[in-house]
XYZ file of C-alpha atoms in Angstrom:
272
model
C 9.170 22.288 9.911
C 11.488 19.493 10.930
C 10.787 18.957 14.688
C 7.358 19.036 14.038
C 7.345 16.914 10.621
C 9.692 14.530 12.592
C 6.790 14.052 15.577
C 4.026 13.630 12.920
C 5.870 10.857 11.204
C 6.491 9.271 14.080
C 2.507 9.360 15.141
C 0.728 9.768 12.210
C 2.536 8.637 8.874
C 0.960 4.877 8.772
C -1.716 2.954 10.628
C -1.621 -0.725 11.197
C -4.853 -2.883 11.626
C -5.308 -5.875 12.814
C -1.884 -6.676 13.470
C -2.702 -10.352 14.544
C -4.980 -11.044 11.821
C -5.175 -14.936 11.169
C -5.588 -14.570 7.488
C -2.247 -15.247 5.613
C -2.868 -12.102 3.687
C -1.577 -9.069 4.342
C -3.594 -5.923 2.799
C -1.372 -2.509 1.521
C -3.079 0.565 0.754
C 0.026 2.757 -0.117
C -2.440 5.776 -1.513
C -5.068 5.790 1.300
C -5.241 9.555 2.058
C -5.220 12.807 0.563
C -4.039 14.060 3.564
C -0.935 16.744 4.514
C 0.401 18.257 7.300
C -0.424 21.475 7.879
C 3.250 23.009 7.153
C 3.036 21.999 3.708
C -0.374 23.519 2.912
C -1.566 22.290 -0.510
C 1.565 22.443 -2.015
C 0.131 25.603 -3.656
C -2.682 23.819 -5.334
C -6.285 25.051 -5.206
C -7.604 23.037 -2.096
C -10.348 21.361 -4.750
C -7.315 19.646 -6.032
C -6.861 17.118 -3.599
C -9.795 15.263 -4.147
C -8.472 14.175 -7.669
C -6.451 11.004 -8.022
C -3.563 12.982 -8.235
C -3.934 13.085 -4.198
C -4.518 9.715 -3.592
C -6.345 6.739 -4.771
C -10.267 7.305 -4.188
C -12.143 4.924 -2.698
C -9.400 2.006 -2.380
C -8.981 2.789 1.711
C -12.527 1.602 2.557
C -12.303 -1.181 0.056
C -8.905 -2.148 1.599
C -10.160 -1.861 5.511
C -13.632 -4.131 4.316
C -11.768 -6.880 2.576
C -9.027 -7.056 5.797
C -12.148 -7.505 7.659
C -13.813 -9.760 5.942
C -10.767 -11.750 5.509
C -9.144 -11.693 9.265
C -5.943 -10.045 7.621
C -3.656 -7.491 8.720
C -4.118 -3.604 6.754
C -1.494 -1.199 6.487
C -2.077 2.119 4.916
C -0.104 5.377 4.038
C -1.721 7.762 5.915
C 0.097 10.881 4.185
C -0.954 11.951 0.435
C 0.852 11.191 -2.189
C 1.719 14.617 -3.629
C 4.007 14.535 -0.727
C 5.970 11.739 -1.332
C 4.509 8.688 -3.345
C 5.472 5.420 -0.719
C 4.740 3.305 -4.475
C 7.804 4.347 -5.606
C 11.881 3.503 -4.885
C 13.823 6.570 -3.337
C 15.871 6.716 -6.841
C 12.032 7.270 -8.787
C 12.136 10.344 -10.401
C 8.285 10.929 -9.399
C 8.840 10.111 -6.218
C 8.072 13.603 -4.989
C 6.231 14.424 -8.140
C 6.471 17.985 -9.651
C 3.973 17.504 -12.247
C 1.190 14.594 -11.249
C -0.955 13.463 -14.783
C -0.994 17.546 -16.433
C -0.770 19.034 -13.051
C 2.044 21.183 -11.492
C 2.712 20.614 -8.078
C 4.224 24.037 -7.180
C 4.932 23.019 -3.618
C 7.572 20.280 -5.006
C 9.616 21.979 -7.593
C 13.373 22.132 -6.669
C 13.399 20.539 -3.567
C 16.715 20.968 -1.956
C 18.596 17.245 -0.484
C 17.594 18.300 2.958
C 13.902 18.927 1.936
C 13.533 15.485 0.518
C 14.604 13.831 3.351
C 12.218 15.102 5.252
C 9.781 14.024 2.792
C 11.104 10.471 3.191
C 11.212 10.882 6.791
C 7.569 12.255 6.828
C 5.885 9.163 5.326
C 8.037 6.910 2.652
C 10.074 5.316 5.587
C 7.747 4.863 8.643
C 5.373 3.241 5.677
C 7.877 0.916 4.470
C 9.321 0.050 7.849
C 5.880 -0.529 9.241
C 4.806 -3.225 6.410
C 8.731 -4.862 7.173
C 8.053 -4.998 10.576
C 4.739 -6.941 10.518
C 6.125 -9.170 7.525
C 9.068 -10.005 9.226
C 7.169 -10.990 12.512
C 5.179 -13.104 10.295
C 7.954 -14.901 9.043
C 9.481 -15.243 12.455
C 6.302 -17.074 13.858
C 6.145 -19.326 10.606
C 2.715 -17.906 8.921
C 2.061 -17.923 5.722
C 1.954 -14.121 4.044
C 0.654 -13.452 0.866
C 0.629 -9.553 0.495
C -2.057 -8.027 -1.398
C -2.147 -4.087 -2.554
C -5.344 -1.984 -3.247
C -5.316 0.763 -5.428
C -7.827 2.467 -7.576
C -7.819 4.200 -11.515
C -9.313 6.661 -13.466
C -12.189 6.065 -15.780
C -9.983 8.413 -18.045
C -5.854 8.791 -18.463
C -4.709 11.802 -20.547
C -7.988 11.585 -22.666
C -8.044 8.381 -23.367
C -10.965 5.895 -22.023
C -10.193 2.904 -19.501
C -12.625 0.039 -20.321
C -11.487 -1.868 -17.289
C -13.379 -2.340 -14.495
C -10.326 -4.121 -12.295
C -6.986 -4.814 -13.222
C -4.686 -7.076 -11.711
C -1.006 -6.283 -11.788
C 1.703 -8.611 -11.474
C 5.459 -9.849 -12.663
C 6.884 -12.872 -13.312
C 5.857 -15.138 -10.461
C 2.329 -15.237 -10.587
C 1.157 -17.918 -8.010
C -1.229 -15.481 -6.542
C -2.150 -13.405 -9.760
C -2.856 -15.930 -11.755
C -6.163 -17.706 -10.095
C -7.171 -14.578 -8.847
C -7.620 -12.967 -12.633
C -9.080 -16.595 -13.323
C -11.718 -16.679 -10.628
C -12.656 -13.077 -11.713
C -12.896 -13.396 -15.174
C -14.439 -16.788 -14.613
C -17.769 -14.333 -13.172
C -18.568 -13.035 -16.350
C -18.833 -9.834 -15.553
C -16.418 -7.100 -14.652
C -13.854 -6.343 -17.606
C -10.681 -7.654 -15.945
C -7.537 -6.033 -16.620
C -4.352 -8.175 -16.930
C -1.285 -6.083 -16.185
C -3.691 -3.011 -16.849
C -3.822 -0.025 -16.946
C -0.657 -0.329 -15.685
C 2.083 -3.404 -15.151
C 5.564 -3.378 -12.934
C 7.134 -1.953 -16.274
C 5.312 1.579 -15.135
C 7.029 1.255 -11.493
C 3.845 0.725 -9.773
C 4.608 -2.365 -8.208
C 7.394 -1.257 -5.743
C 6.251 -2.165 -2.490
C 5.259 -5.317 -3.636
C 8.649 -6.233 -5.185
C 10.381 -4.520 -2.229
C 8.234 -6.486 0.665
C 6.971 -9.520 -1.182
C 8.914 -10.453 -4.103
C 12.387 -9.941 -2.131
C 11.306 -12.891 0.437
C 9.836 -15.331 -1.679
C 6.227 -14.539 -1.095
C 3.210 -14.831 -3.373
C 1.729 -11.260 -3.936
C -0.384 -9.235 -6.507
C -1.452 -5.615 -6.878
C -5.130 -4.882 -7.474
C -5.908 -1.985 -9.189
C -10.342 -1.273 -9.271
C -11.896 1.511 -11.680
C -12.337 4.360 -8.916
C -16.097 5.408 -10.736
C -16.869 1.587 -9.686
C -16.197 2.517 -5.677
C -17.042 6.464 -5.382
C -19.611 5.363 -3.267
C -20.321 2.643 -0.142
C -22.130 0.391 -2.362
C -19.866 0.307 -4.865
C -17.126 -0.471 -2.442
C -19.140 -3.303 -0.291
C -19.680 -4.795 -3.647
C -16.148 -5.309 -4.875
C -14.509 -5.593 -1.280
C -17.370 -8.694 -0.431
C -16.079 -10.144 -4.051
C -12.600 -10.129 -3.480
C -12.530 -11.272 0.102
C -14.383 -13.869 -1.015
C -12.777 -15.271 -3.860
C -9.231 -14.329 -1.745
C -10.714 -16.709 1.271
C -10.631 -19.732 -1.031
C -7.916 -18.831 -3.139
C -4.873 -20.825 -2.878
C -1.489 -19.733 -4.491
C 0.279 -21.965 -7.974
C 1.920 -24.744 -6.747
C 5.402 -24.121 -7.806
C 8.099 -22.670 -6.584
C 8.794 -18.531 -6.282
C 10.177 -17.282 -9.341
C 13.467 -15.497 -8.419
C 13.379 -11.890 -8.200
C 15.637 -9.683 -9.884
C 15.722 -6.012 -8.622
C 14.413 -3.725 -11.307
C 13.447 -6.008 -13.834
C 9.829 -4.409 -14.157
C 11.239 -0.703 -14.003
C 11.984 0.227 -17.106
C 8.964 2.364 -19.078
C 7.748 6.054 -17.805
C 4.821 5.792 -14.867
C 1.522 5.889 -15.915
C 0.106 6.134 -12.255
């Protein structure tokens, strides 16, 4: 499997769009596919079990690729499923190559030797990260401004339990960018916004925004949109035209970045 794992990660792992966008944003879609390489099978699970969010994040890829082309920006997405290594997560996570996901067992993942998870971060977790570093830091070397922005999606229902959100924006302690965003949303009227729900950094989701924004100084927020609201194209032209267009005249908090301290939002069991 390793040759051939190696080649695919090299080739396949992450795509990068728009590399030369002029928008200052950057779009992230770290659970874009439900995708794996044909070594790893389904990781034993019945294949109907990889259209569930436990996979990936339905419906946030085509709201991601509309909103980076509505905007001008640069997209880069995972391109690898999560079950196989979640690229949301720091190498140390103990869900980072999940052997239960929500209630479900992920036979394909339980006791993983060292070598094995390697390979897993070799497969998709480091040509993901190392892509998004690359076109940051080529950013920052031309002088642009970068705000990074990451698309998810949630369940209607967690464990039982009933999400009334209809977005949620996630963010820490600097929230230049989070902060009029949730205002021009909830300014609408409409959707049932979400602040640091149904999740918040404390449940480790906001990793590669820490790692790739939050690190350098740069204004960022995680977006996280009900995924019953964008299960179909209508749904996701709708909330990809909204945010695009409130992003396009959004400008950050003045103020300076609030100084990041590594694994201050890290603290309470995942929720994702």
């Amino acid at each position: 499997m390793g040759t051939g794992q190696a080649s695919f990660a090299m080739s396949n792992a992450v795509r990068v769009t728009n590399r030369a966008g002029r928008s200052p944003y950057v779009i992230l879609c770290d659970h874009a596919s439900n995708h794996l390489p044909a070594a790893y099978g389904t990781l034993g699970l019945d294949a109907s079990e990889m259209l569930r969010h436990i996979a990936w994040d339905p419906g946030a890829l085509p709201v991601a690729r509309r909103m980076a082309e509505g905007l001008d920006a640069t997209l880069v997405e995972s391109c690898v499923s999560r079950l196989a290594i979640d690229c949301n997560r720091p190498l140390a996570a103990h869900d980072l190559i999940p052997e239960i996901s929500e209630t479900t067992a992920i036979p394909g993942n339980a006791g993983l030797s060292a070598a094995e998870r390697e390979e897993r971060i070799a497969l998709s977790w480091r040509p993901f990260h190392e892509a998004i570093g690359e076109v940051v830091s080529d950013r920052l070397r031309e002088g642009r401004e970068t705000r990074l922005v990451s698309v998810h999606s949630f369940t209607p229902v967690y464990k039982g339990v009933r999400r009334p959100w209809q977005i949620g924006i996630i963010h820490d302690e600097d929230e230049r960018l989070a902060a009029p965003l949730i205002a021009a949303l909830q300014v609408l009227g409409g959707p049932v916004v979400g602040v640091n729900e149904p999740y918040s950094p404390a449940d480790r989701v906001y990793f590669t925004l820490e790692h790739h924004g939050r690190s350098r100084g740069l204004p960022c927020a995680m977006i996280e949109i009900r995924n019953d609201e964008i299960a179909a194209p209508a749904g996701q032209r709708k909330w990809a035209d909204l945010l695009a267009g409130i992003l396009s005249d959004l400008e950050p908090e003045a103020g300076e970045a609030v100084p990041y301290r590594p694994g201050s939002g890290m603290a309470a069991q995942s929720k994702a």
